[in-house]
Coordinates of C-alpha atoms in Angstrom, one line a residue:
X1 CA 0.0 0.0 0.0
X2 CA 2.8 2.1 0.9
X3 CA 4.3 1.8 -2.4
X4 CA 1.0 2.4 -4.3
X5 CA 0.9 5.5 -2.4
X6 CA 4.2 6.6 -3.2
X7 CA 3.7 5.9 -7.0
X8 CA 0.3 7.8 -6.8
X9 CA 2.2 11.1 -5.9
X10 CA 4.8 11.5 -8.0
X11 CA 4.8 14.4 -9.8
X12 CA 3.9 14.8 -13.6
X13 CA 3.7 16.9 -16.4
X14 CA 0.4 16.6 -18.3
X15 CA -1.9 18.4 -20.9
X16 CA -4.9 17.0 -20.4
X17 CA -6.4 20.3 -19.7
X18 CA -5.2 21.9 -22.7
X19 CA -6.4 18.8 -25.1
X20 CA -9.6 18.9 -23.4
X21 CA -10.2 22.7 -24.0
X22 CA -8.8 23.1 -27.4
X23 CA -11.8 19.7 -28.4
X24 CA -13.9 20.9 -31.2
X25 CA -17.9 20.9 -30.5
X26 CA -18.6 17.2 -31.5
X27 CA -21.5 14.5 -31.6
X28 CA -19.6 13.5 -28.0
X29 CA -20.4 16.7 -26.5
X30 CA -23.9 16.0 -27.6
X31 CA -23.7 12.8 -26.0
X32 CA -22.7 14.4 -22.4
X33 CA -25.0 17.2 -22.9
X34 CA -28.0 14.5 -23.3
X35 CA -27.0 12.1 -20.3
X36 CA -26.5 15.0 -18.0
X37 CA -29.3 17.3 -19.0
X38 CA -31.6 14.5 -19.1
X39 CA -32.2 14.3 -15.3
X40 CA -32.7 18.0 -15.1
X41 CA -36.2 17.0 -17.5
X42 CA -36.8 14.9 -15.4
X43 CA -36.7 16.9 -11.9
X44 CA -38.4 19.3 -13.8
X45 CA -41.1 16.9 -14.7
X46 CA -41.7 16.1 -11.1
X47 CA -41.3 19.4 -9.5
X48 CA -44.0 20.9 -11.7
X49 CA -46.0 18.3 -10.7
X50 CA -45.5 18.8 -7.2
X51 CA -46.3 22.7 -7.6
X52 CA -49.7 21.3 -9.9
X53 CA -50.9 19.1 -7.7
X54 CA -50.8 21.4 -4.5
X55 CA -54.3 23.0 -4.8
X56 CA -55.4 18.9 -5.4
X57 CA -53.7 17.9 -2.4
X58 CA -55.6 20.5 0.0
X59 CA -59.2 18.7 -0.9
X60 CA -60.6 16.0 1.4
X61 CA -60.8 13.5 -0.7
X62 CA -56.8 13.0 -2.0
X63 CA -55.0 14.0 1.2
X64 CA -56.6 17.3 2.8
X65 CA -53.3 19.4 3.3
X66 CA -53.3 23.1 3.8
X67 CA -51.2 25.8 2.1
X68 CA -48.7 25.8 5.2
X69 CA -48.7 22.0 4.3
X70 CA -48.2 22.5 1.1
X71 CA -45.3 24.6 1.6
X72 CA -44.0 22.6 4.6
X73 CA -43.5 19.6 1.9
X74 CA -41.2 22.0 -0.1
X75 CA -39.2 22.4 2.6
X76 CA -38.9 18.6 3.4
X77 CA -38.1 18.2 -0.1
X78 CA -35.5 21.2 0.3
X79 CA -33.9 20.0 3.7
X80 CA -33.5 16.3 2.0
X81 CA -31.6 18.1 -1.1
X82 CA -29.0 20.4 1.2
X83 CA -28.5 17.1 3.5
X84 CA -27.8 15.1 -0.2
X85 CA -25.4 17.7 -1.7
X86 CA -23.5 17.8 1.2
X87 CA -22.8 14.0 1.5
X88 CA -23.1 13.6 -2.2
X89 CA -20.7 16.7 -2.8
X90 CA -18.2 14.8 -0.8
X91 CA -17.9 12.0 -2.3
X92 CA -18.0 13.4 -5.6
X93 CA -14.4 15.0 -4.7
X94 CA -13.9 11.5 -3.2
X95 CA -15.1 8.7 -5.6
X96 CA -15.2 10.8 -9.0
X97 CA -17.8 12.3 -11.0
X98 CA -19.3 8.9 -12.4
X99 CA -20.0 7.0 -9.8
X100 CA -21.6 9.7 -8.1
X101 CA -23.9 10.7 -10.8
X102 CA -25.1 7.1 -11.1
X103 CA -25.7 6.5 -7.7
X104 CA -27.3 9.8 -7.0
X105 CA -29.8 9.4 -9.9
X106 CA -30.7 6.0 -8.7
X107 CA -31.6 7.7 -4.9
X108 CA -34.0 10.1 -6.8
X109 CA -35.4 8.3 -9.2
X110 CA -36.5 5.7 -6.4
X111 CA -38.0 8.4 -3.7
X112 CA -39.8 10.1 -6.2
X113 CA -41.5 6.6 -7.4
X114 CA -42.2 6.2 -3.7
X115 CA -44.3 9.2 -3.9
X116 CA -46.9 8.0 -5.8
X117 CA -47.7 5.8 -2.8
X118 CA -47.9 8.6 -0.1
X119 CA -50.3 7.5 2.6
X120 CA -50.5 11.0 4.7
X121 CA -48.5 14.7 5.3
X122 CA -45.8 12.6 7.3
X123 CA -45.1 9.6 4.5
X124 CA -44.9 12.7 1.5
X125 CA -42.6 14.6 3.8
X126 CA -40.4 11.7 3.9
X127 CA -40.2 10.1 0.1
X128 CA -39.8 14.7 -0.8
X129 CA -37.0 14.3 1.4
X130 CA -34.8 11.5 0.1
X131 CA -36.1 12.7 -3.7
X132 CA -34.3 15.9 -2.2
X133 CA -31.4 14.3 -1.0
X134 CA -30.8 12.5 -4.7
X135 CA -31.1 15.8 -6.5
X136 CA -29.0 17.5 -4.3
X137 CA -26.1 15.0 -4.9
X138 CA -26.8 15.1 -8.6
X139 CA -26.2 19.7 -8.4
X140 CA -22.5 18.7 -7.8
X141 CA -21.8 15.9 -9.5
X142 CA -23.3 16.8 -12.7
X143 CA -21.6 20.4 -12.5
X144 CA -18.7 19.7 -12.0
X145 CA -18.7 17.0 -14.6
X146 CA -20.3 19.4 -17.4
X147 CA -17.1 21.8 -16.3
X148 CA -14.3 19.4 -16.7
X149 CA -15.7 17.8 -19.9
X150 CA -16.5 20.9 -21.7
X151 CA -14.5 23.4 -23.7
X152 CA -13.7 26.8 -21.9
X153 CA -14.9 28.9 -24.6
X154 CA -18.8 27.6 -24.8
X155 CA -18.7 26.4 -20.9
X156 CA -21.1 29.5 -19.8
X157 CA -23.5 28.3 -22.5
X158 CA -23.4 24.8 -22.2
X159 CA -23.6 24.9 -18.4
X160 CA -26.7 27.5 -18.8
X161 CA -28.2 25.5 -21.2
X162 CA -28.1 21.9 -19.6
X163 CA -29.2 23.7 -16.3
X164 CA -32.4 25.0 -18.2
X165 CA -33.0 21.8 -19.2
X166 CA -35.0 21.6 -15.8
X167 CA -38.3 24.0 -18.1
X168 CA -38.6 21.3 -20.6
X169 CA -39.5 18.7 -18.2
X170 CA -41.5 21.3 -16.1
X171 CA -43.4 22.0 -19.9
X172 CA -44.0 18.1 -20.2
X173 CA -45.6 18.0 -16.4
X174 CA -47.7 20.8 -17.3
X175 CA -49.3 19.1 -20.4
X176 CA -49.3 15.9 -18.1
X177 CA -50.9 17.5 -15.2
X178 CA -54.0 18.5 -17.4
X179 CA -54.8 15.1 -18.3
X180 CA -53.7 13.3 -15.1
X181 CA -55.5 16.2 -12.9
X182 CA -58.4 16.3 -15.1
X183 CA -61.4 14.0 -13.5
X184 CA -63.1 13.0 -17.0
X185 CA -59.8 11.0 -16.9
X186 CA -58.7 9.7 -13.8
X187 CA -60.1 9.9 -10.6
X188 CA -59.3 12.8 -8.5
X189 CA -56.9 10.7 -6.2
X190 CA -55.4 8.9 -8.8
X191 CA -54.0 11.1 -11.3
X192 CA -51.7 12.5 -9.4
X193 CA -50.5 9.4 -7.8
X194 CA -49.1 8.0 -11.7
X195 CA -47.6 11.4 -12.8
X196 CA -45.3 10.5 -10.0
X197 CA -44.7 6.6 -10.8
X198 CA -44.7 7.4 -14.5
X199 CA -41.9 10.3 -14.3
X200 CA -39.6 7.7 -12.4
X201 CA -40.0 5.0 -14.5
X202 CA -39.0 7.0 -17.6
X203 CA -36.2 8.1 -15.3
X204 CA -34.7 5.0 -15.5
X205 CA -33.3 5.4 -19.5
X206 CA -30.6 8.0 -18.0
X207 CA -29.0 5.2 -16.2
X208 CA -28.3 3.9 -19.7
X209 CA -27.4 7.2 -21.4
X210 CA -24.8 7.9 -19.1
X211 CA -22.9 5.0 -19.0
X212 CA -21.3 6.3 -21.9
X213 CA -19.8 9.0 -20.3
X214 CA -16.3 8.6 -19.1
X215 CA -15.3 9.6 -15.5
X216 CA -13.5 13.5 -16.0
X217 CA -10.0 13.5 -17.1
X218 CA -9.4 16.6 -15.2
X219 CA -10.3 14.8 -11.8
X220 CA -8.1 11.4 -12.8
X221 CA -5.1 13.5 -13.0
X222 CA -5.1 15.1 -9.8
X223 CA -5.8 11.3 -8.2
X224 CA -2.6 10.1 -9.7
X225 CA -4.1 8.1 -12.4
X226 CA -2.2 10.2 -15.3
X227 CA -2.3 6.9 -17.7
X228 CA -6.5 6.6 -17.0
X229 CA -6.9 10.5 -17.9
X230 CA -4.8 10.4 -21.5
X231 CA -6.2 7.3 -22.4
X232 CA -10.0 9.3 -21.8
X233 CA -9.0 11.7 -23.5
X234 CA -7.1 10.3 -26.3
X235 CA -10.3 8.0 -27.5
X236 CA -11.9 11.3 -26.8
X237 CA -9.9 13.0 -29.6
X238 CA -10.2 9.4 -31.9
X239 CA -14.0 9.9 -32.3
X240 CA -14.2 13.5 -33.1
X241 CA -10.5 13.3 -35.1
X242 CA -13.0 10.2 -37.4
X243 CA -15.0 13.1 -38.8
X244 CA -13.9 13.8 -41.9
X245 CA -14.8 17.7 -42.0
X246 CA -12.7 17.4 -38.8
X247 CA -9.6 15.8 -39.1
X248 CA -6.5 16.0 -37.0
X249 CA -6.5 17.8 -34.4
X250 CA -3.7 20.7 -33.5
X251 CA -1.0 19.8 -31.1
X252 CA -1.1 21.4 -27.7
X253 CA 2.2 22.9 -26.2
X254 CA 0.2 23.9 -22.5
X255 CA 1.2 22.1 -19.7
X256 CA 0.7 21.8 -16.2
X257 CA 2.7 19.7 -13.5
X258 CA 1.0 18.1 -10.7
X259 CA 1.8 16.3 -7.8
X260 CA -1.5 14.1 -7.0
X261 CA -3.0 16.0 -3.9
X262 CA -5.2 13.2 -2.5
X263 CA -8.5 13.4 -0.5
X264 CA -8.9 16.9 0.4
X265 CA -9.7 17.2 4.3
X266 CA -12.5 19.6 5.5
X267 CA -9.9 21.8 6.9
X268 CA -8.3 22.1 3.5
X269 CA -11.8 23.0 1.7
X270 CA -12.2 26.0 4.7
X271 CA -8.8 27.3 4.5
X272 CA -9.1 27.7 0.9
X273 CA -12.5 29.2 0.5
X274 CA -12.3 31.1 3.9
X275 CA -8.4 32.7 3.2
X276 CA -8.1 31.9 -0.4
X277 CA -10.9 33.0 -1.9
X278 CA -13.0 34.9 0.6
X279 CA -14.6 36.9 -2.0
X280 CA -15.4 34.4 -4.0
X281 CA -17.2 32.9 -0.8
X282 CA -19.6 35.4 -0.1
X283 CA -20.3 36.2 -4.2
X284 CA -21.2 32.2 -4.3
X285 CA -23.4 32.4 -1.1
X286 CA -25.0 35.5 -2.7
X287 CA -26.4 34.1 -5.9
X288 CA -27.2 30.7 -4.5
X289 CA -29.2 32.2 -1.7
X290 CA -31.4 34.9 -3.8
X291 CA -31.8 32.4 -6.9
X292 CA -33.2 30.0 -4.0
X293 CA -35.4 32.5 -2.1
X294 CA -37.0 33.7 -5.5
X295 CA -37.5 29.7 -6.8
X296 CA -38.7 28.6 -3.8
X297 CA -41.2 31.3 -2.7
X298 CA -42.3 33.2 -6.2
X299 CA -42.1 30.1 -8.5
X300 CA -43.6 27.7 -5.8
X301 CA -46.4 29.7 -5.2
X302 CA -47.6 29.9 -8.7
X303 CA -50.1 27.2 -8.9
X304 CA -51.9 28.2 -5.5
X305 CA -52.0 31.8 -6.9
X306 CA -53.8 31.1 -9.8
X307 CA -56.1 28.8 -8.0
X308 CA -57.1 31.6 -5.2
X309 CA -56.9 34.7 -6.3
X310 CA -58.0 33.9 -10.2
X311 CA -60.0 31.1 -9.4
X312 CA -58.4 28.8 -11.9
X313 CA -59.7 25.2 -11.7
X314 CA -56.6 22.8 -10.3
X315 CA -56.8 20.9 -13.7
X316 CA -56.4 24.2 -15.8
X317 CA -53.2 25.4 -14.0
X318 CA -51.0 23.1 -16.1
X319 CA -52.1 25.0 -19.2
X320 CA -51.0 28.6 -17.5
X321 CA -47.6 26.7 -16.4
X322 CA -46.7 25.7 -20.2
X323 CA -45.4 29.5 -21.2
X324 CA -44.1 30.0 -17.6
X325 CA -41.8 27.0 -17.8
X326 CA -40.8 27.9 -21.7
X327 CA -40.0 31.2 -20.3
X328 CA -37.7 29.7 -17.6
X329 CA -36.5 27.8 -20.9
X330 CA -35.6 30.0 -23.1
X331 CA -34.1 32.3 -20.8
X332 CA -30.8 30.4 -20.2
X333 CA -30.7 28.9 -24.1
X334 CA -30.8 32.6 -25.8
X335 CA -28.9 34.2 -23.1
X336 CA -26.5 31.6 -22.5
X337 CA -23.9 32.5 -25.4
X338 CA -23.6 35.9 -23.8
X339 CA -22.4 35.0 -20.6
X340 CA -19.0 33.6 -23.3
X341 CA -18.5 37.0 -25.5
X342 CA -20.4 39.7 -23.1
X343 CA -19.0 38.4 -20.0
X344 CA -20.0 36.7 -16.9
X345 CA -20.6 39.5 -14.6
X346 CA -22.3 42.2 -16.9
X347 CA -24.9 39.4 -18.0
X348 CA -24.9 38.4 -13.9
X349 CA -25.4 41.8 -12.6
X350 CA -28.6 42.3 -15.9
X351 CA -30.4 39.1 -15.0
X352 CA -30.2 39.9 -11.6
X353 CA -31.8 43.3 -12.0
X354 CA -33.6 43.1 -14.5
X355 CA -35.4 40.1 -13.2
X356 CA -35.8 41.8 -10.1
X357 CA -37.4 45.2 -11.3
X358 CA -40.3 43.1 -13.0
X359 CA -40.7 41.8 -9.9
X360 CA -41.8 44.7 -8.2
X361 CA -43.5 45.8 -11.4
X362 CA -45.7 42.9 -11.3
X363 CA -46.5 42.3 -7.8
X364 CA -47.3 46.1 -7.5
X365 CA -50.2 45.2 -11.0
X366 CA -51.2 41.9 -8.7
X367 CA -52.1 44.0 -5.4
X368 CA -54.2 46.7 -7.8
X369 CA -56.1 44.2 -9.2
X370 CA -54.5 45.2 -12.5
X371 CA -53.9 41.3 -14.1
X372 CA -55.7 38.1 -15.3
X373 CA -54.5 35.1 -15.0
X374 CA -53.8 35.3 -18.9
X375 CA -51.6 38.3 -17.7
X376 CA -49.7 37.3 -14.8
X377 CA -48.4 34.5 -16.6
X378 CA -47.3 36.3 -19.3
X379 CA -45.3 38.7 -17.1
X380 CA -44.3 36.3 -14.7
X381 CA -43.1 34.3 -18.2
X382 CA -41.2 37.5 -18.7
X383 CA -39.6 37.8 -14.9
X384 CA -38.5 34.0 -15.5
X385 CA -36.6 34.5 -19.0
X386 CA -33.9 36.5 -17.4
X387 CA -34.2 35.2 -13.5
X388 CA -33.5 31.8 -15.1
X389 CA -30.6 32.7 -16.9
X390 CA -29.5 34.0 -13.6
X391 CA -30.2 31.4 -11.1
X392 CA -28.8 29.0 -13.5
X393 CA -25.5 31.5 -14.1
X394 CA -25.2 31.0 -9.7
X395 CA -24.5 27.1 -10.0
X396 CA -22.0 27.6 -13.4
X397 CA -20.3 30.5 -10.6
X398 CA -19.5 28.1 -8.0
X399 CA -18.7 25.3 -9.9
X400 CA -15.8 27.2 -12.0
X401 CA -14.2 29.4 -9.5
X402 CA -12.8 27.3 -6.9
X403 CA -9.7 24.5 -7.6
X404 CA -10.6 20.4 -8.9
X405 CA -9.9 19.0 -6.0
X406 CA -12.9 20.8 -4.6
X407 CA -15.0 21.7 -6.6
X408 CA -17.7 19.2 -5.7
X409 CA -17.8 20.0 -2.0
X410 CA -18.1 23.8 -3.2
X411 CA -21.0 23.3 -5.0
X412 CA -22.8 21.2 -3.0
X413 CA -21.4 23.7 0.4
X414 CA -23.1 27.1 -1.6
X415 CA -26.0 24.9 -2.6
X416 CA -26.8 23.2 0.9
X417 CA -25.8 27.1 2.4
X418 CA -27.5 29.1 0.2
X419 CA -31.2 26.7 -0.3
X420 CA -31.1 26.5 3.5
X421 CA -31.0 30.4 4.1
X422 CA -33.2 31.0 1.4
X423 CA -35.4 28.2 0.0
X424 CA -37.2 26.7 3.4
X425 CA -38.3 30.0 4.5
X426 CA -39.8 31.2 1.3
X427 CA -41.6 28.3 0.9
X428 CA -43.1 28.6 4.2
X429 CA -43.6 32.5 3.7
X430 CA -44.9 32.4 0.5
X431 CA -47.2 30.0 2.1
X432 CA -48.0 31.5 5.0
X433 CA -48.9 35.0 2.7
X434 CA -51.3 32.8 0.4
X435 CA -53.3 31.4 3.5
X436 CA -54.2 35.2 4.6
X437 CA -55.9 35.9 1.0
X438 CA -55.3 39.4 0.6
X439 CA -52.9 40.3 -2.5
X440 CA -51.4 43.1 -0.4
X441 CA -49.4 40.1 1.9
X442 CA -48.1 38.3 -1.5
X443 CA -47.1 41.8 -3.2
X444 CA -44.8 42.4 0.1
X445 CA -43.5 39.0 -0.6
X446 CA -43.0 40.2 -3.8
X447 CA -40.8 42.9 -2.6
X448 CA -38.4 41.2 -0.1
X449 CA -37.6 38.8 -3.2
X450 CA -36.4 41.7 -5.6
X451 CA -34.6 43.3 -2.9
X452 CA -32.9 39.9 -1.8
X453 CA -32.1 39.9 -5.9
X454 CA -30.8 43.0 -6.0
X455 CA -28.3 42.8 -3.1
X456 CA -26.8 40.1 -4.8
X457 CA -26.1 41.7 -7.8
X458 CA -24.5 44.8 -5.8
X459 CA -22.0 41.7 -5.0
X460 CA -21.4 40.4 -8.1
X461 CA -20.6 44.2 -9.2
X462 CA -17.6 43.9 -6.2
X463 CA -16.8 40.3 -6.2
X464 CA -17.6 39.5 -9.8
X465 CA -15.1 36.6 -11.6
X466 CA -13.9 37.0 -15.2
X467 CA -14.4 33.8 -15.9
X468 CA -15.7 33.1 -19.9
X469 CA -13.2 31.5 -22.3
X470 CA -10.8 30.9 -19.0
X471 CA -9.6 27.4 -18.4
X472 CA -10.5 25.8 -15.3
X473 CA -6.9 26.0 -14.0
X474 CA -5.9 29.1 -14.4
X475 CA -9.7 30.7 -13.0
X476 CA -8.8 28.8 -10.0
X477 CA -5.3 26.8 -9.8
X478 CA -5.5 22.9 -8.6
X479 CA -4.1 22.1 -5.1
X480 CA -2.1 19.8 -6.8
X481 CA -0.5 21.8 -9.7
X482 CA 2.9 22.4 -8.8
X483 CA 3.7 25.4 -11.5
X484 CA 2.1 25.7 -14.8
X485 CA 4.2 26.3 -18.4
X486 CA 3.2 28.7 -20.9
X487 CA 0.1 29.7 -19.1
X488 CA -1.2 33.5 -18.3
X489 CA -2.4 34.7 -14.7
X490 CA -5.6 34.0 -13.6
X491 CA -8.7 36.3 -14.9

């Protein structure tokens, strides 16, 4: 063992990174961008449903919970989802991207079939928790794998994109939800029950899909396993070097020399985000934190809104969530390429305010009495295009600006920090300001969430990262990297 060790840390000089950055878009990207954006349909899928279902769920005849209920089960679901990043995140630094995005994916996938059999408040609480706990894990694992696989100069894009993913799946629940909440169909305490089993089921074609994705390069090399990484890479460069408008691919002359770090301890991870990067720190915990209070409290409340204050039957509200989830689509596709020629913080710092002003705009039109329901989904549509692109832009932050050898634990520390301070208490809030049906209550609800928006983007105008077109390594340098040849200073 002692031997193996030894062998582990020698030091090398490799150019993985380079290779992997200087790849051409290929049918393999393709490839990673299905297997990993896949689950993000899925969770989309289910979370819609969730949000659909809500009004259903508060009648005596499915399960009779209340709006506080309703919003209590968010929170279970959020808890079970900072408890799963945190583990998961860990290990993902530990065991490798693969294996974690496998076994996560299995977790969720199982509590969320589970669902469908919910008995009472306590046993929904309970399968929303672990389905929690599995998405969680997946935030870090799948992020940091989309990084490290991914060419620096479409990275913002890609990550935004595969992020956004999510709205597709939320689109598909909302066509699903009016014929599975619709009576004529199913019975009332039915239909919701095989949204859940069907969503699950489908979920289990990922599995398959990512199989075919190799474990990162980028994390192989600082483990020691140099030989494991090039030979990744090199059958990486074989398939896209076999199409002939490619050809052969240029020679690299970057190189970086590492001497394998090794499990990184917790008192390594604090040091380095704590004295390191301290700025970087609080800009993570920033955007995680307002992206979650606005998700959690103005998107979850959606459903119940148009249900008691426009009186929208509950099998009707999947037809108002269609253009609201294409929004939250859209948003992150069309703006995505910006955040790689613009920049990441002036796109940041315009999501983030711009998202936040229609905010007030809107809630201000809500307490007047001013909107339909045709209305407040369109402006709420609106809200969601850039706040999107903006949530999703928090998660690409975290998971580029802090070194390999931690980057999971980073993720899943702003996620699990961030969702805790902001996600369980708007759910409850938003909740609580529904159950006192006056408008006035949800437009002051309204207002906390655009200034919680806007004070982060007052940080990312300080703290801000040049990150677009950047490789990894020199945006933040590996723990292991001993010195770096022909590269320039960090952004």
């Amino acid at each position: 063992m002692g031997a193996a060790s030894a062998i582990e840390r020698e030091t090398f000089q490799t150019d993985v990174p380079a290779r992997m950055d200087r790849l051409p878009w290929s049918r393999w990207h393709w490839r990673v961008v299905l297997a990993l954006g896949v689950t993000w349909i899925i969770d989309g899928l289910e979370v819609t449903l969730v949000g659909a279902v809500a009004p259903i769920l508060e009648r005596r005849e499915t399960l009779g919970f209340s709006s506080t209920q309703n919003g209590l089960l968010n929170t279970a679901y959020l808890v079970g989802a900072v408890s799963g990043s945190l583990v998961f995140g860990y290990l993902t630094d530990l065991w490798g991207r693969k294996k974690l995005f496998t076994l996560t994916l299995a977790i969720y996938l199982t509590a969320a079939f589970l669902t469908a059999f919910s008995w009472d408040f306590w046993s929904f609480a309970f399968f929303r928790f672990f389905t929690g706990a599995g998405i969680g894990g997946e935030y870090s694992a799948i992020n940091s794998a989309i990084d490290e696989l991914i060419p620096a100069r479409v990275r913002g894009r890609v990550d935004l994109a595969i992020n956004g993913t999510f709205w597709l799946g939320a689109a598909g629940g909302s066509l699903a939800t009016i014929v599975l909440l619709d009576p004529a169909y199913f019975p009332i305490n039915v239909g919701w029950r095989m949204g859940f089993a069907i969503g699950a089921l489908l979920g289990l074609v990922v599995i398959f899909f990512r199989n075919s994705i190799p474990e990162s390069p980028r994390w192989l090399m600082t483990r020691g396993r140099k030989d494991e990484a090039e030979r990744i890479v090199a059958d990486i460069e074989r398939r896209i070097e076999a199409d002939p408008a490619v050809g052969k691919l240029p020679a690299v002359d970057r190189t970086i020399t590492i001497r394998p770090h090794g499990p990184v301890g917790f008192r390594t991870i604090a040091s380095t985000m704590l004295r390191k990067y301290p700025k970087r720190s609080v800009l993570g915990l920033a955007m995680i934190m307002s992206q979650a209070f606005l998700y959690n409290g103005v998107s979850f409340a959606f459903a119940m809104i148009l249900a008691k204050f426009y009186g929208i039957p509950e099998q009707r509200v999947g037809l108002y969530l269609i253009p609201f989830a294409l929004g939250n689509f859209l948003g992150p596709l069309l703006l995505g390429r910006f955040f790689d020629t613009v920049g990441r913080k002036p796109m940041i710092i315009g999501t983030y305010t711009v998202s936040a002003a229609l905010l007030v705009v809107s809630g201000f039109l809500f307490d007047r009495g001013a909107l339909t329901a045709e209305t407040q989904t369109l402006i709420w549509g609106v809200i969601f295009f850039f706040a999107s692109a903006a949530a999703s832009s928090a998660y690409l932050t975290v998971s580029e600006i802090f070194p390999l050898e931690l980057r999971g634990m980073a993720i899943a520390l702003f996620y699990s920090t961030g969702t805790a301070l902001g996600g369980p208490m708007a759910s409850w809030l938003f909740g609580y300001l529904i159950d006192h049906g006056q408008r006035i209550y949800v437009f002051y609800g309204d207002l906390l969430a655009a200034a919680i928006l806007l004070a982060a983007a007052v940080v990312v105008a300080l703290f801000g990262v040049k990150a677009e077109g950047a490789s990894l390594e020199d945006i933040a340098e590996p723990l292991s990297t001993v010195e770096q040849s022909n590269a320039p200073a960090p952004a």
